[in-house]
Every structure is written in C-alpha cells, then in structure tokens.
PDB file of C-alpha atoms in Angstrom:
ATOM      1  CA  MET J   1     -17.600  34.112  12.612  1.00 74.00           C
ATOM      2  CA  THR J   2     -18.977  30.996  10.920  1.00 78.00           C
ATOM      3  CA  THR J   3     -16.686  28.010  10.616  1.00 86.00           C
ATOM      4  CA  LEU J   4     -16.974  25.104   8.236  1.00 87.00           C
ATOM      5  CA  THR J   5     -17.962  22.723  11.020  1.00 87.00           C
ATOM      6  CA  SER J   6     -20.768  24.994  12.178  1.00 90.00           C
ATOM      7  CA  LEU J   7     -22.540  24.749   8.808  1.00 91.00           C
ATOM      8  CA  PRO J   8     -25.630  22.548   8.601  1.00 92.00           C
ATOM      9  CA  LEU J   9     -24.740  18.932   7.819  1.00 93.00           C
ATOM     10  CA  GLU J  10     -26.597  18.900   4.477  1.00 94.00           C
ATOM     11  CA  MET J  11     -24.733  21.986   3.286  1.00 93.00           C
ATOM     12  CA  LEU J  12     -21.399  20.571   4.431  1.00 93.00           C
ATOM     13  CA  LYS J  13     -22.062  17.268   2.624  1.00 93.00           C
ATOM     14  CA  ASN J  14     -22.947  19.211  -0.532  1.00 94.00           C
ATOM     15  CA  ILE J  15     -19.636  21.079  -0.356  1.00 93.00           C
ATOM     16  CA  ILE J  16     -17.717  17.847   0.263  1.00 93.00           C
ATOM     17  CA  HIS J  17     -19.455  16.186  -2.688  1.00 93.00           C
ATOM     18  CA  HIS J  18     -17.915  18.771  -5.046  1.00 94.00           C
ATOM     19  CA  LEU J  19     -14.344  18.254  -3.805  1.00 93.00           C
ATOM     20  CA  ASP J  20     -11.871  15.978  -5.547  1.00 90.00           C
ATOM     21  CA  LEU J  21     -10.203  13.102  -3.722  1.00 91.00           C
ATOM     22  CA  GLN J  22      -7.085  15.058  -2.822  1.00 90.00           C
ATOM     23  CA  HIS J  23      -9.050  17.845  -1.145  1.00 92.00           C
ATOM     24  CA  LYS J  24     -11.418  15.427   0.608  1.00 92.00           C
ATOM     25  CA  ALA J  25      -8.395  13.705   2.136  1.00 90.00           C
ATOM     26  CA  CYS J  26      -6.959  17.029   3.304  1.00 90.00           C
ATOM     27  CA  LEU J  27     -10.289  18.088   4.775  1.00 92.00           C
ATOM     28  CA  ALA J  28     -10.793  14.739   6.524  1.00 92.00           C
ATOM     29  CA  ALA J  29      -7.379  15.114   8.146  1.00 91.00           C
ATOM     30  CA  THR J  30      -8.332  18.383   9.860  1.00 91.00           C
ATOM     31  CA  ASN J  31     -10.522  16.997  12.651  1.00 91.00           C
ATOM     32  CA  ARG J  32     -12.561  14.017  13.870  1.00 93.00           C
ATOM     33  CA  TYR J  33     -15.920  15.486  12.951  1.00 93.00           C
ATOM     34  CA  LEU J  34     -15.013  15.956   9.294  1.00 93.00           C
ATOM     35  CA  ARG J  35     -13.286  12.571   9.178  1.00 93.00           C
ATOM     36  CA  ALA J  36     -16.485  10.975  10.459  1.00 93.00           C
ATOM     37  CA  ILE J  37     -18.733  12.535   7.804  1.00 93.00           C
ATOM     38  CA  ILE J  38     -16.403  12.145   4.808  1.00 93.00           C
ATOM     39  CA  LYS J  39     -16.770   8.642   3.425  1.00 91.00           C
ATOM     40  CA  PRO J  40     -13.555   6.725   2.773  1.00 91.00           C
ATOM     41  CA  PRO J  41     -12.710   6.686  -0.937  1.00 91.00           C
ATOM     42  CA  THR J  42     -13.646   3.616  -2.955  1.00 92.00           C
ATOM     43  CA  HIS J  43     -11.559   1.888  -5.590  1.00 93.00           C
ATOM     44  CA  GLU J  44     -13.595   3.691  -8.260  1.00 93.00           C
ATOM     45  CA  ASP J  45     -12.842   7.041  -6.580  1.00 92.00           C
ATOM     46  CA  PHE J  46      -9.131   6.291  -6.772  1.00 93.00           C
ATOM     47  CA  LEU J  47      -9.414   5.230 -10.425  1.00 93.00           C
ATOM     48  CA  ARG J  48     -11.145   8.503 -11.305  1.00 92.00           C
ATOM     49  CA  ALA J  49      -8.611  10.524  -9.339  1.00 92.00           C
ATOM     50  CA  GLU J  50      -5.527   8.862 -10.849  1.00 92.00           C
ATOM     51  CA  THR J  51      -6.283  10.525 -14.184  1.00 91.00           C
ATOM     52  CA  GLU J  52      -6.367  14.017 -12.668  1.00 92.00           C
ATOM     53  CA  GLU J  53      -3.390  16.308 -13.169  1.00 92.00           C
ATOM     54  CA  TRP J  54      -2.203  16.258  -9.548  1.00 90.00           C
ATOM     55  CA  ALA J  55      -2.072  12.434  -9.493  1.00 91.00           C
ATOM     56  CA  VAL J  56      -0.493  12.138 -12.946  1.00 92.00           C
ATOM     57  CA  SER J  57       2.208  14.675 -12.032  1.00 92.00           C
ATOM     58  CA  ARG J  58       3.070  12.636  -8.929  1.00 92.00           C
ATOM     59  CA  MET J  59       2.974   9.372 -10.942  1.00 92.00           C
ATOM     60  CA  LEU J  60       0.345   7.809  -8.675  1.00 93.00           C
ATOM     61  CA  TYR J  61      -1.401   4.604  -9.686  1.00 94.00           C
ATOM     62  CA  THR J  62      -4.293   2.863  -7.980  1.00 94.00           C
ATOM     63  CA  CYS J  63      -3.829  -0.608  -6.556  1.00 94.00           C
ATOM     64  CA  LYS J  64      -6.887  -2.842  -6.432  1.00 94.00           C
ATOM     65  CA  GLY J  65      -5.436  -4.946  -3.609  1.00 93.00           C
ATOM     66  CA  CYS J  66      -4.703  -2.265  -1.026  1.00 92.00           C
ATOM     67  CA  VAL J  67      -7.171   0.268  -2.508  1.00 92.00           C
ATOM     68  CA  ARG J  68      -4.853   3.240  -2.346  1.00 92.00           C
ATOM     69  CA  PHE J  69      -2.404   5.229  -4.400  1.00 92.00           C
ATOM     70  CA  ARG J  70       1.064   3.812  -4.863  1.00 93.00           C
ATOM     71  CA  GLN J  71       4.048   5.311  -6.671  1.00 92.00           C
ATOM     72  CA  TYR J  72       4.569   4.020 -10.200  1.00 90.00           C
ATOM     73  CA  ASP J  73       7.726   2.185  -9.159  1.00 89.00           C
ATOM     74  CA  GLN J  74       5.695  -0.040  -6.841  1.00 91.00           C
ATOM     75  CA  PHE J  75       4.204  -1.784  -9.894  1.00 92.00           C
ATOM     76  CA  ALA J  76       5.642  -4.231 -12.405  1.00 90.00           C
ATOM     77  CA  ASP J  77       5.787  -2.833 -15.947  1.00 90.00           C
ATOM     78  CA  GLU J  78       2.890  -5.061 -17.051  1.00 90.00           C
ATOM     79  CA  MET J  79       0.692  -3.320 -14.461  1.00 91.00           C
ATOM     80  CA  ARG J  80       1.644   0.179 -15.634  1.00 89.00           C
ATOM     81  CA  LYS J  81       1.511  -0.266 -19.394  1.00 89.00           C
ATOM     82  CA  GLY J  82      -0.789  -1.716 -22.026  1.00 89.00           C
ATOM     83  CA  ARG J  83      -4.204  -2.853 -20.878  1.00 90.00           C
ATOM     84  CA  HIS J  84      -3.509  -1.881 -17.222  1.00 89.00           C
ATOM     85  CA  ALA J  85      -2.314   1.658 -18.048  1.00 87.00           C
ATOM     86  CA  LEU J  86      -4.153   4.788 -16.966  1.00 87.00           C
ATOM     87  CA  ARG J  87      -7.597   5.098 -18.564  1.00 86.00           C
ATOM     88  CA  GLU J  88      -7.413   1.579 -20.061  1.00 89.00           C
ATOM     89  CA  LYS J  89     -10.179  -0.973 -19.622  1.00 88.00           C
ATOM     90  CA  GLU J  90      -8.248  -3.229 -17.221  1.00 91.00           C
ATOM     91  CA  ALA J  91      -6.811  -0.445 -15.066  1.00 91.00           C
ATOM     92  CA  SER J  92      -9.259  -1.511 -12.359  1.00 92.00           C
ATOM     93  CA  THR J  93      -7.429  -4.857 -11.995  1.00 93.00           C
ATOM     94  CA  ARG J  94      -3.967  -3.336 -11.441  1.00 94.00           C
ATOM     95  CA  LEU J  95      -2.041  -4.675  -8.427  1.00 92.00           C
ATOM     96  CA  CYS J  96       1.141  -3.355  -6.863  1.00 92.00           C
ATOM     97  CA  ILE J  97       3.974  -5.832  -6.382  1.00 90.00           C
ATOM     98  CA  ALA J  98       3.305  -6.168  -2.640  1.00 88.00           C
ATOM     99  CA  CYS J  99      -0.368  -7.053  -3.208  1.00 91.00           C
ATOM    100  CA  GLY J 100       0.598  -9.368  -6.051  1.00 89.00           C
ATOM    101  CA  ILE J 101       2.821 -11.252  -3.621  1.00 86.00           C
ATOM    102  CA  ARG J 102       0.084 -11.359  -0.962  1.00 88.00           C
ATOM    103  CA  GLN J 103      -2.454 -12.657  -3.470  1.00 89.00           C
ATOM    104  CA  GLY J 104      -0.096 -15.243  -4.931  1.00 86.00           C
ATOM    105  CA  ILE J 105       0.306 -13.685  -8.385  1.00 86.00           C
ATOM    106  CA  TYR J 106       4.014 -13.139  -7.803  1.00 84.00           C
ATOM    107  CA  SER J 107       6.089 -15.629  -5.847  1.00 82.00           C
ATOM    108  CA  GLU J 108       9.720 -16.310  -5.099  1.00 78.00           C
ATOM    109  CA  GLY J 109      11.557 -16.772  -8.349  1.00 80.00           C
ATOM    110  CA  ALA J 110       8.844 -15.111 -10.432  1.00 82.00           C
ATOM    111  CA  VAL J 111      10.225 -13.270 -13.447  1.00 85.00           C
ATOM    112  CA  ILE J 112       8.782  -9.807 -13.971  1.00 86.00           C
ATOM    113  CA  VAL J 113       9.732  -6.806 -16.042  1.00 86.00           C
ATOM    114  CA  PHE J 114      10.511  -3.944 -13.694  1.00 83.00           C
ATOM    115  CA  LYS J 115      11.663  -0.554 -14.988  1.00 83.00           C
ATOM    116  CA  GLY J 116      12.382  -2.094 -18.374  1.00 85.00           C
ATOM    117  CA  GLN J 117      14.582  -4.912 -17.096  1.00 85.00           C
ATOM    118  CA  ARG J 118      13.690  -8.560 -16.638  1.00 88.00           C
ATOM    119  CA  THR J 119      14.079  -9.265 -12.943  1.00 83.00           C
ATOM    120  CA  THR J 120      13.381 -12.147 -10.639  1.00 82.00           C
ATOM    121  CA  LEU J 121      11.903 -11.756  -7.202  1.00 80.00           C
ATOM    122  CA  GLY J 122      14.499 -12.745  -4.660  1.00 70.00           C
ATOM    123  CA  ARG J 123      14.015 -14.633  -1.470  1.00 61.00           C
ATOM    124  CA  LEU J 124      13.927 -13.445   2.113  1.00 50.00           C
ATOM    125  CA  ARG J 125      14.140 -15.908   4.968  1.00 48.00           C
ATOM    126  CA  MET J 126      11.946 -15.037   7.912  1.00 48.00           C
ATOM    127  CA  ASN J 127      11.755 -16.242  11.491  1.00 49.00           C
ATOM    128  CA  LEU J 128       8.098 -16.111  12.496  1.00 49.00           C
ATOM    129  CA  THR J 129       7.573 -16.555  16.227  1.00 48.00           C
ATOM    130  CA  ASP J 130       4.478 -17.392  18.241  1.00 44.00           C
ATOM    131  CA  ARG J 131       5.804 -16.121  21.540  1.00 41.00           C
ATOM    132  CA  ALA J 132       7.402 -12.934  22.726  1.00 38.00           C
ATOM    133  CA  ILE J 133      11.143 -12.668  23.093  1.00 38.00           C
ATOM    134  CA  SER J 134      10.780 -10.164  25.911  1.00 34.00           C
ATOM    135  CA  VAL J 135      10.110 -11.753  29.327  1.00 33.00           C
ATOM    136  CA  ARG J 136       8.827  -8.491  30.828  1.00 34.00           C
ATOM    137  CA  ARG J 137       5.583  -8.513  28.839  1.00 32.00           C
ATOM    138  CA  SER J 138       2.854 -11.020  28.147  1.00 31.00           C
ATOM    139  CA  ALA J 139       2.963 -12.820  24.798  1.00 33.00           C
ATOM    140  CA  SER J 140      -0.289 -11.267  23.581  1.00 33.00           C
ATOM    141  CA  ALA J 141       0.713  -7.651  24.162  1.00 31.00           C
ATOM    142  CA  SER J 142       4.463  -7.486  23.807  1.00 28.00           C
ATOM    143  CA  ILE J 143       6.403  -6.372  20.802  1.00 30.00           C
ATOM    144  CA  SER J 144       9.374  -8.409  19.721  1.00 32.00           C
ATOM    145  CA  GLU J 145      11.925  -7.898  17.028  1.00 34.00           C
ATOM    146  CA  MET J 146      11.495 -10.001  13.951  1.00 33.00           C
ATOM    147  CA  GLN J 147      14.615 -10.955  12.045  1.00 37.00           C
ATOM    148  CA  LEU J 148      14.569 -10.830   8.280  1.00 39.00           C
ATOM    149  CA  HIS J 149      17.590 -12.089   6.398  1.00 40.00           C
ATOM    150  CA  ARG J 150      18.206 -11.093   2.834  1.00 39.00           C
ATOM    151  CA  ASP J 151      19.926 -13.445   0.432  1.00 43.00           C
ATOM    152  CA  ASP J 152      23.045 -11.306   0.625  1.00 46.00           C
ATOM    153  CA  GLY J 153      23.344 -12.184   4.330  1.00 48.00           C
ATOM    154  CA  GLN J 154      22.550  -8.747   5.715  1.00 47.00           C
ATOM    155  CA  PRO J 155      19.890  -8.781   8.438  1.00 46.00           C
ATOM    156  CA  ALA J 156      16.958  -6.414   8.397  1.00 44.00           C
ATOM    157  CA  LYS J 157      14.806  -5.789  11.455  1.00 42.00           C
ATOM    158  CA  GLU J 158      11.204  -4.823  11.877  1.00 41.00           C
ATOM    159  CA  GLU J 159       9.011  -4.696  14.969  1.00 40.00           C
ATOM    160  CA  ALA J 160       6.100  -7.080  14.838  1.00 38.00           C
ATOM    161  CA  TYR J 161       3.460  -8.062  17.358  1.00 39.00           C
ATOM    162  CA  ALA J 162       4.074 -11.439  18.909  1.00 40.00           C
ATOM    163  CA  GLY J 163       1.311 -14.023  18.923  1.00 41.00           C
ATOM    164  CA  ASP J 164      -0.877 -14.635  15.892  1.00 41.00           C
ATOM    165  CA  LYS J 165      -0.013 -11.335  14.253  1.00 42.00           C
ATOM    166  CA  HIS J 166       2.057 -12.680  11.365  1.00 44.00           C
ATOM    167  CA  THR J 167       0.218 -10.501   8.861  1.00 45.00           C
ATOM    168  CA  ASN J 168       2.360  -7.496   9.807  1.00 46.00           C
ATOM    169  CA  GLU J 169       5.466  -9.570   9.205  1.00 47.00           C
ATOM    170  CA  LEU J 170       4.199 -10.800   5.845  1.00 47.00           C
ATOM    171  CA  GLU J 171       3.213  -7.271   4.811  1.00 50.00           C
ATOM    172  CA  TYR J 172       6.725  -6.150   5.694  1.00 49.00           C
ATOM    173  CA  PHE J 173       8.099  -9.033   3.612  1.00 48.00           C
ATOM    174  CA  ALA J 174       5.996  -7.920   0.638  1.00 48.00           C
ATOM    175  CA  TYR J 175       6.963  -4.296   1.236  1.00 50.00           C
ATOM    176  CA  GLU J 176      10.655  -5.162   1.200  1.00 50.00           C
ATOM    177  CA  LEU J 177      10.244  -7.085  -2.042  1.00 48.00           C
ATOM    178  CA  ALA J 178       8.565  -4.045  -3.520  1.00 49.00           C
ATOM    179  CA  ARG J 179      11.359  -1.758  -2.291  1.00 49.00           C
ATOM    180  CA  ASN J 180      13.608  -3.109  -5.056  1.00 39.00           C
ATOM    181  CA  TYR J 181      16.525  -4.554  -3.090  1.00 38.00           C
ATOM    182  CA  THR J 182      15.434  -8.139  -3.673  1.00 38.00           C
ATOM    183  CA  TYR J 183      15.203  -7.765  -7.447  1.00 40.00           C
ATOM    184  CA  ALA J 184      17.995  -9.466  -9.317  1.00 39.00           C
ATOM    185  CA  PRO J 185      18.426  -8.614 -13.003  1.00 41.00           C
ATOM    186  CA  PHE J 186      19.056 -11.493 -15.402  1.00 36.00           C
TER     187      PHE J 186
END
C-alpha cells in the first residue's frame, strides 16, 4: 500500500501546492517529514486565505504583526472595518490589539472603538524580575511566577522565565489587554 509520505518529493510538493492554507496546516501537523517540506505560510498566504469561506465563517482576520489568524474580537473596530476590512486595499496593514500595543500604536489610556463602544485601554502593573524566586534552580533556567495586578486590585498570575526573558511577560500583558477585561467604556 502506498502512503502519502512514500510518494516522490516532486509529486508530494505538487499535491501540497494545490491545497489551501487550512489543509496545508492539517497536513503539516501529521508528522515531522511533512512539516519539514511544507513551507510556513506567509502574510500574503494568510490574506488570501482570510477571504475563503472557512475563514470568513470562523470570523478570522490576519494580523500583520504576529502573521497569523486572530478572531475578529482581537481587533479594534478600525482594523476590521473600512480600509482595513477584508479584501480592502489596506487589509495587509491590519494589526491585532496585542501587536498594536507591542508596536506602540496603542498605549495605556489610548481610546479605541471596540465592538461599537468607545473604550480606553486600562493599565496593568507588572513586577518584572531579573532573578528567580525559586532557590532550588539557577536563575537562567528556573521558572518563577510573575505577578500581574489589574486596576481593580485582583492579581493575575502567569509563569515566565526568569532572567532576560521579559518578552513573554510583555506578550502576556498585551494578551490580557486584548482579552477585554482591561477595557473601560466611557
């Protein structure tokens, strides 16, 4: 019995070329060999795919910053409508809220329209540490708990690598802003 992986490489690449993004991703997830020969999707691939029925039905939009699909509610209204809408000329410049924060487009106190309401991005206070809290592990390899405090006083916790690895903490900060609990309507 002939399997897909036993096909000649040229034939397999020809088959893969005719698949849409969704099916390429499924095929790449089956084993290491297929993952190695299927090229990662580009921003243009995502833009083409977001107009297909399966992506539209799931309300997926492409983010230029993280180069992946995000749910529609991860974007400010200005990034989902008008010139940034699906099939519009500036759709390729669309950024999710988390990437907008990372790139400095949105900051604390920024006023955005989100789900039809004017909202302001709230503030989270973070304790960023350069050394591990745990004594049992070295500072470069241990995992410590990072404390995030919302403005309402409730703590949130996330594991983050100790040392120079503040990017994970900042990504979590941006993720939490995008999760909607820090939005305050006017």
